[in-house]
């Protein structure tokens, strides 16, 4: 069969075209119509250094589509200074999403805003790249004079927030001192019991009888309580002034002791006084132990008798000698010193305990080494927690964050003229110190643009330079290094022994060499720190993660 007849027989056509071809064209047109439209533009094409460019992305899409606009450092070499909210407008059955970005650049030259990626559902679209010219600020030297660069001057480091820490410490000390004063050193108001205890024995005995009268023991026929307090008043007085076992002695033992003291001429008590005391003590024993109930009037008479006998005992007591007065005064002073010494010991223990508890508390939260280094001082910790500086060094600029500003090293101008390389060097610290940072930018004068620079060879030369400076036992490792803004270079790192100053001593340390190259320029960052210095290791990680290379203007 003729193939053409077979094709005609088994296909249909519209205006002479096969249906398959027609359907394919219709599907293509439908798909093209359904794809969202993306437009981009800038408000200006030229700016001066530091001025803002408004970059706009407009997407025409359906309301059900998910649109993701670019974020982050996708506009390099231009910097994003502001990101605006998305504006939405409706156009028939479509929506226009407008996203604006504020961009700028601080170096003059011609720059390209790279293509920006827009994600719509599962599809990826790109905007066009746009050229932007950044013009320098023209200075009229006829009106504005030119001046030489001022020399580097030292600036005192800011005091940071040390006063807050000092204030907290002073408040804590004041609080502890106030608590110690209030509970230990303050002269507290005396209680009634303490005031009574400070009275002389005679006054206390009289006060006890007065307090007995204020009770209603006799009206309530509480004879046991009445006689107990009555005899206690005279017994306590006798215990302090006559016989120091009067309180625990029985009636017979106490009366016998009083008779012996009288017979021995140690106290001139009358027989009547001893007899009256014996009678009242025995009657009190009957009331307390035999539940006897004496006449109320007799009880009142016994109270009056005890009052008189207390006076009689006082009258016959001998006056204390000067020696006894001195001993008594010495005893009081010894008691006062003992009490004061006890307060000092308690205060010391409280302060030491609080300090230990504070140290343990902060140690458990922040680590004991950190607390110890904070209290005693640690140079690496002070650098880590100080005010870091982020700055550009050399040209093309290397952007890096460091705990201190890197100082430019002035090279001998005559020496640089005779070499094939122009060096720009910035430095902090020295070999063997807790942290040493060196940043070099080398411009190769005779390097041809088509010749490539071998960074491995450059790293090997850097290791040789370290050996010439006295570094020994160098362990070398190499790996690829990429900065946060996607600049690629070579990382050389490892361990070594570094000399300390001009001495013959060495310290174990670690090092990192970062090398980058562009055209005839080699950029080098050297970081050296002491081994086992955890704070220095944290600083190095922070420094390494902060490195960015600023691209040159196109």
XYZ file of C-alpha atoms in Angstrom:
554
model
C 0.000 0.000 0.000
C 1.171 3.514 -0.716
C 2.418 5.028 2.595
C 0.878 8.389 1.736
C -2.565 6.790 1.187
C -2.198 4.927 4.449
C -1.398 8.180 6.313
C -4.390 9.939 4.678
C -6.681 7.099 5.581
C -5.783 6.976 9.237
C -5.610 10.719 10.042
C -7.949 13.687 9.922
C -6.990 17.266 9.130
C -8.130 20.791 9.705
C -7.138 23.319 7.037
C -4.751 20.699 5.716
C -2.891 20.198 9.103
C -2.860 16.895 10.998
C -4.820 16.912 14.263
C -1.768 15.764 16.279
C 0.216 18.792 15.157
C -2.724 21.070 15.882
C -3.216 19.686 19.394
C 0.503 20.098 20.124
C 0.423 23.742 19.120
C -2.677 24.390 21.214
C -1.078 22.737 24.282
C 2.048 24.853 23.860
C 0.028 28.050 23.593
C -2.041 27.123 26.656
C 1.073 26.414 28.706
C 2.695 29.668 27.644
C -0.381 31.616 28.663
C -0.630 29.867 32.062
C 2.991 30.591 33.068
C 3.320 33.682 35.292
C 5.030 36.759 33.904
C 8.120 38.187 35.717
C 9.477 41.695 35.188
C 12.338 43.556 36.875
C 13.555 47.149 36.743
C 15.472 49.806 38.695
C 14.349 53.354 39.325
C 17.713 54.761 38.160
C 20.678 53.426 36.239
C 23.290 55.713 37.792
C 23.914 56.757 41.384
C 26.603 58.363 43.458
C 28.530 56.402 46.068
C 26.224 55.483 48.947
C 22.962 56.497 47.263
C 20.052 54.075 47.065
C 18.818 52.138 44.038
C 15.277 50.776 44.181
C 15.187 47.388 42.476
C 11.656 46.143 41.677
C 10.416 42.670 40.794
C 6.835 42.334 39.462
C 5.143 38.961 39.155
C 1.788 38.430 37.439
C 0.191 35.246 38.764
C -2.974 33.578 40.020
C -4.211 33.981 43.597
C -3.573 30.294 44.313
C 0.096 30.336 43.290
C 2.858 30.270 45.904
C 5.527 32.870 45.063
C 8.945 33.030 46.787
C 11.028 36.170 46.235
C 14.833 36.276 46.696
C 16.236 36.966 50.146
C 19.732 37.375 51.587
C 22.998 38.250 49.857
C 21.793 37.475 46.321
C 22.417 41.001 45.017
C 26.203 41.039 45.427
C 28.256 43.026 44.567
C 25.525 45.475 45.648
C 24.454 45.586 49.280
C 20.855 45.334 50.482
C 20.057 48.190 52.849
C 16.282 47.714 53.032
C 13.677 45.142 52.005
C 10.119 46.421 51.457
C 6.861 44.567 51.995
C 5.115 42.989 49.008
C 2.489 45.182 47.295
C -0.469 43.387 45.688
C -2.722 44.766 42.941
C -5.522 43.024 41.024
C -5.629 43.054 37.239
C -8.777 41.318 35.868
C -8.488 37.676 37.007
C -4.757 38.004 37.795
C -2.747 39.445 40.674
C 0.384 41.595 40.376
C 2.872 41.047 43.210
C 5.469 43.825 43.495
C 8.576 43.353 45.663
C 11.083 46.209 46.107
C 14.644 46.222 47.449
C 16.835 49.156 48.462
C 20.393 48.574 47.156
C 23.606 50.584 47.345
C 27.373 50.410 46.759
C 30.186 52.332 48.426
C 32.831 51.925 45.707
C 32.636 53.650 42.346
C 32.497 51.617 39.138
C 30.194 49.655 36.873
C 28.249 46.868 38.578
C 25.793 44.199 37.490
C 22.755 43.222 39.517
C 22.764 39.462 38.971
C 19.730 37.512 37.791
C 17.341 36.896 40.668
C 15.589 33.582 41.143
C 11.793 33.592 41.582
C 10.061 30.373 42.640
C 6.402 29.997 41.661
C 4.938 26.755 42.963
C 7.404 24.146 41.640
C 8.770 26.291 38.795
C 11.845 28.530 38.842
C 12.055 31.761 36.859
C 14.856 34.331 36.599
C 14.857 38.094 36.172
C 17.164 39.868 33.757
C 20.550 41.098 34.966
C 20.822 44.895 35.058
C 23.789 47.246 34.755
C 24.258 50.002 37.341
C 26.883 52.752 37.292
C 28.183 54.082 40.619
C 29.869 57.456 40.159
C 32.421 58.920 42.568
C 31.778 62.153 44.406
C 33.684 64.871 42.598
C 35.562 67.195 44.940
C 36.382 70.677 43.708
C 39.947 71.077 44.962
C 39.792 74.810 44.273
C 37.104 75.202 46.949
C 37.937 72.241 49.171
C 41.550 71.921 50.282
C 43.380 68.601 50.356
C 45.079 67.418 53.529
C 47.565 64.709 54.327
C 46.409 61.513 56.027
C 46.498 61.842 59.783
C 48.726 59.389 61.670
C 47.245 56.474 63.609
C 46.433 57.403 67.202
C 45.668 55.101 70.061
C 42.108 55.147 71.375
C 41.206 53.926 74.810
C 38.883 50.987 74.756
C 35.378 51.753 75.915
C 34.559 50.766 79.444
C 31.810 48.484 78.184
C 29.230 47.611 80.869
C 31.646 47.091 83.757
C 29.643 49.485 85.909
C 26.606 47.183 85.723
C 28.629 44.265 87.062
C 30.082 46.508 89.783
C 26.593 47.732 90.701
C 25.284 44.166 91.025
C 28.245 43.201 93.236
C 27.765 46.279 95.442
C 24.036 45.577 95.770
C 24.753 41.961 96.759
C 27.312 43.093 99.354
C 24.875 45.684 100.713
C 22.118 43.078 100.971
C 24.329 40.607 102.858
C 25.612 43.375 105.148
C 22.051 44.525 105.871
C 20.938 40.988 106.715
C 23.933 40.435 109.011
C 23.348 43.761 110.735
C 19.635 43.139 111.188
C 19.856 39.607 112.539
C 23.255 39.674 114.270
C 24.805 43.056 115.022
C 21.751 45.215 115.558
C 20.884 46.047 119.147
C 17.489 44.454 119.316
C 14.825 45.812 121.685
C 14.855 43.758 124.866
C 11.927 41.513 125.615
C 10.257 41.581 129.024
C 12.073 38.392 130.039
C 15.430 39.885 128.968
C 14.729 43.092 130.872
C 13.884 41.112 133.996
C 17.007 38.974 133.591
C 19.177 42.125 133.572
C 17.763 43.339 136.927
C 19.786 42.756 140.128
C 18.734 39.657 142.129
C 17.002 41.735 144.828
C 14.930 43.710 142.296
C 13.996 40.510 140.492
C 12.780 38.933 143.737
C 10.668 41.985 144.527
C 9.268 42.047 140.977
C 8.347 38.340 141.245
C 6.293 39.093 144.373
C 4.604 42.010 142.628
C 3.683 39.817 139.664
C 2.342 37.230 142.119
C -0.071 39.846 143.480
C -1.316 40.538 139.955
C -2.428 36.940 139.503
C -5.764 35.726 140.878
C -4.428 32.503 142.415
C -6.024 33.084 145.817
C -9.399 34.106 144.354
C -9.327 30.955 142.254
C -7.971 28.912 145.186
C -4.954 27.871 143.110
C -2.766 27.461 146.209
C -0.266 25.148 144.545
C 0.640 27.727 141.889
C 0.593 30.499 144.497
C 3.059 28.816 146.867
C 5.231 27.563 144.000
C 5.877 31.113 142.737
C 6.154 32.497 146.269
C 8.875 30.096 147.383
C 10.596 30.305 143.965
C 11.101 34.055 144.418
C 13.004 33.634 147.715
C 14.830 30.452 146.590
C 16.143 32.135 143.426
C 17.365 35.111 145.483
C 19.095 32.803 147.964
C 20.587 30.783 145.076
C 22.224 33.878 143.593
C 23.355 35.628 146.765
C 23.691 33.042 149.578
C 23.813 29.388 148.516
C 24.189 28.435 144.838
C 22.248 25.152 145.226
C 19.176 26.644 146.818
C 16.935 25.964 143.839
C 17.520 22.206 143.667
C 17.780 21.621 147.429
C 14.941 20.224 149.526
C 13.507 22.241 152.367
C 15.525 20.397 154.991
C 18.736 20.660 152.959
C 18.304 24.368 152.409
C 17.478 25.169 156.044
C 20.430 23.053 157.215
C 22.751 24.943 154.864
C 21.466 28.306 156.139
C 22.106 27.238 159.751
C 25.643 26.130 158.871
C 26.343 29.452 157.153
C 25.089 31.284 160.225
C 27.118 29.140 162.615
C 30.202 29.648 160.453
C 29.708 33.423 160.547
C 29.486 33.511 156.765
C 26.089 35.226 156.854
C 24.427 36.897 159.810
C 20.907 35.569 159.393
C 18.683 35.772 162.450
C 17.205 32.580 163.864
C 13.771 34.111 163.404
C 14.397 34.562 159.667
C 15.547 30.938 159.312
C 12.548 29.757 161.331
C 10.081 31.795 159.233
C 11.571 30.473 155.986
C 11.438 26.897 157.269
C 7.781 27.271 158.267
C 6.749 28.728 154.909
C 8.788 26.157 152.893
C 7.215 23.230 154.762
C 3.723 24.671 154.342
C 4.425 25.068 150.609
C 5.548 21.420 150.444
C 2.271 20.330 151.991
C 0.310 22.407 149.495
C 2.288 21.154 146.514
C 2.650 17.487 147.436
C -0.104 16.756 149.966
C -2.740 18.970 148.350
C -3.199 20.891 151.606
C -5.418 23.967 151.429
C -4.285 26.630 153.934
C -6.370 29.582 154.966
C -6.408 32.419 152.481
C -5.382 34.960 155.073
C -2.479 32.746 156.116
C -1.372 32.624 152.489
C -1.408 36.426 152.340
C 0.575 36.573 155.573
C 3.187 34.180 154.144
C 3.568 36.462 151.120
C 4.175 39.440 153.432
C 6.656 37.427 155.486
C 8.667 36.418 152.380
C 8.785 40.067 151.309
C 10.237 41.055 154.687
C 12.717 38.170 154.795
C 14.078 39.142 151.384
C 14.851 42.554 152.892
C 16.463 40.916 155.935
C 18.672 38.732 153.732
C 19.787 41.784 151.737
C 20.653 43.650 154.933
C 22.926 40.923 156.264
C 24.716 40.254 152.972
C 28.311 41.517 153.091
C 29.390 44.226 150.655
C 31.435 42.836 147.717
C 35.157 43.463 148.003
C 37.134 45.336 145.349
C 38.550 42.022 144.197
C 35.071 40.577 143.765
C 33.963 43.673 141.869
C 37.015 43.372 139.595
C 36.364 39.704 138.963
C 32.756 40.459 138.212
C 33.769 43.218 135.779
C 36.297 40.935 134.115
C 33.650 38.257 133.822
C 31.294 40.692 132.107
C 34.019 41.832 129.717
C 34.924 38.224 128.926
C 31.284 37.476 128.222
C 31.043 40.512 125.937
C 34.200 39.490 124.046
C 32.893 35.968 123.717
C 29.610 37.251 122.345
C 31.382 39.559 119.884
C 33.730 36.781 118.778
C 30.725 34.560 118.172
C 29.153 37.276 115.983
C 32.380 37.677 113.989
C 32.644 33.930 113.406
C 29.009 33.694 112.312
C 29.383 36.704 109.976
C 32.538 35.255 108.437
C 30.902 31.884 107.899
C 27.859 33.511 106.310
C 29.976 35.616 103.916
C 32.220 32.693 102.979
C 29.190 30.440 102.550
C 27.479 32.954 100.281
C 30.632 33.368 98.195
C 31.014 29.597 97.844
C 27.317 29.184 97.007
C 27.527 31.998 94.430
C 30.617 30.477 92.850
C 29.006 27.035 92.689
C 25.769 28.472 91.261
C 27.499 30.446 88.510
C 29.872 27.541 87.928
C 27.014 25.112 87.321
C 25.363 27.551 84.927
C 28.347 28.980 83.040
C 31.164 26.562 83.852
C 33.687 26.750 86.699
C 36.601 27.668 84.433
C 34.629 30.570 82.970
C 33.696 31.889 86.426
C 37.284 31.506 87.654
C 38.688 33.280 84.605
C 36.101 36.049 84.943
C 37.024 36.664 88.585
C 40.786 36.304 88.233
C 41.015 37.764 84.721
C 41.891 36.046 81.460
C 43.204 37.942 78.439
C 41.579 35.591 75.915
C 38.205 35.808 77.661
C 38.402 39.608 77.756
C 39.126 39.658 74.015
C 36.281 37.225 73.283
C 33.711 39.241 75.241
C 35.042 42.658 74.240
C 33.802 45.015 71.522
C 34.728 43.381 68.223
C 35.574 45.357 65.109
C 34.382 44.515 61.585
C 36.353 46.342 58.924
C 37.843 46.244 55.424
C 41.572 45.726 54.952
C 43.695 46.076 51.792
C 42.598 46.263 48.193
C 40.688 44.384 46.968
C 39.143 44.637 50.422
C 39.071 41.698 52.837
C 36.170 42.055 55.269
C 36.882 40.444 58.641
C 35.738 40.689 62.277
C 38.483 40.789 64.924
C 38.575 41.439 68.689
C 40.943 44.361 68.096
C 41.658 46.617 65.119
C 44.450 45.267 62.922
C 47.281 47.810 62.711
C 48.930 48.507 59.405
C 52.605 47.527 59.255
C 54.661 50.158 57.484
C 57.170 48.510 55.103
C 60.442 49.998 53.918
C 59.546 51.921 50.742
C 63.018 51.449 49.217
C 62.828 47.725 49.780
C 59.384 47.422 48.164
C 60.608 49.291 45.067
C 63.325 46.699 44.459
C 60.984 43.702 44.744
C 58.540 42.240 42.263
C 55.716 42.234 44.825
C 53.840 45.072 46.566
C 52.795 44.072 50.094
C 50.088 45.521 52.312
C 50.177 44.040 55.826
C 47.917 44.399 58.876
C 48.654 42.690 62.193
C 47.540 42.035 65.763
C 49.585 40.147 68.375
C 52.814 38.220 67.897
C 54.081 34.659 67.562
C 53.612 32.757 70.809
C 50.925 35.102 72.159
C 47.437 33.897 72.928
C 46.187 35.220 69.556
C 48.079 36.447 66.484
C 46.315 37.713 63.332
C 48.145 38.802 60.180
C 46.502 39.923 56.943
C 48.601 40.289 53.791
C 47.678 41.508 50.301
C 50.390 40.896 47.683
C 50.254 42.412 44.205
C 52.513 40.561 41.707
C 53.964 43.228 39.416
C 55.138 40.916 36.611
C 52.226 38.449 36.727
C 50.537 38.019 33.354
C 46.732 37.935 33.315
C 46.665 34.558 31.534
C 48.974 32.940 34.110
C 47.235 31.214 37.019
C 48.447 31.297 40.623
C 48.899 27.969 42.417
C 47.552 28.485 45.943
C 49.092 25.210 47.160
C 52.524 26.543 46.228
C 51.693 29.838 47.939
C 50.689 27.950 51.103
C 53.940 25.956 51.020
C 55.922 29.197 50.825
C 53.944 30.552 53.794
C 54.882 27.447 55.803
C 58.517 27.995 54.870
C 58.246 31.589 56.090
C 56.995 30.286 59.435
C 59.944 27.930 59.665
C 62.323 30.834 59.026
C 60.720 32.640 61.944
C 61.595 29.730 64.245
C 58.354 27.729 64.163
C 59.037 23.985 64.526
C 57.203 20.642 64.319
C 54.669 21.972 61.812
C 51.831 19.614 60.888
C 50.124 20.656 57.632
C 46.633 19.936 56.270
C 44.912 21.512 53.256
C 41.263 21.802 52.306
C 38.971 23.985 50.217
C 37.604 27.091 51.909
C 34.461 29.025 50.905
C 33.485 32.358 52.462
C 29.874 33.250 53.313
C 29.698 35.313 50.094
C 30.898 32.292 48.052
C 34.518 33.339 47.481
C 36.666 30.212 47.149
C 40.183 29.786 48.468
C 42.577 27.358 50.164
C 42.676 26.637 53.891
C 45.923 25.333 55.379
C 45.827 24.400 59.052
C 47.477 22.258 61.708
C 49.663 22.294 64.826
C 53.169 23.616 65.540
C 55.526 24.869 68.247
C 55.821 28.655 68.220
C 58.673 30.662 69.780
C 57.830 33.060 72.600
C 59.374 36.432 71.790
C 63.171 36.392 71.599
C 63.529 33.673 74.237
C 64.360 30.031 73.593
C 60.993 28.919 74.941
C 58.245 27.455 72.774
C 54.511 27.075 73.194
C 52.234 24.554 71.521
C 49.765 26.203 69.215
C 47.477 25.887 66.228
C 47.364 27.885 63.024
C 45.127 28.604 60.032
C 46.303 30.034 56.708
C 43.631 31.280 54.293
C 44.706 32.102 50.734
C 42.686 33.688 47.942
C 43.710 34.916 44.495
C 42.272 37.125 41.795
C 44.176 38.142 38.656
C 47.666 39.150 39.904
C 46.693 39.535 43.578
C 47.231 37.079 46.455
C 45.253 37.650 49.673
C 46.433 35.884 52.822
C 45.057 35.615 56.371
C 47.217 34.021 59.096
C 45.649 33.143 62.459
C 47.798 31.601 65.207
C 46.671 30.779 68.749
C 47.802 28.754 71.732
C 46.666 25.160 71.987
C 44.097 24.232 74.661
C 42.942 27.870 74.933
C 39.188 27.376 74.578
C 38.473 31.106 74.408
C 41.042 31.612 71.663
C 39.509 28.696 69.750
C 36.085 30.394 69.960
C 37.599 33.643 68.693
C 39.260 31.872 65.764
C 35.994 30.191 64.757
C 34.241 33.552 64.874
C 37.006 35.222 62.852
C 37.063 32.440 60.264
C 33.300 32.559 59.764
C 33.375 36.335 59.304
C 35.823 36.421 56.364
C 34.372 37.866 53.149
C 36.052 39.087 49.989
C 34.709 42.288 48.542
C 34.617 42.015 44.724
C 36.331 44.662 42.675
C 34.251 46.977 40.512
C 33.708 45.737 36.978
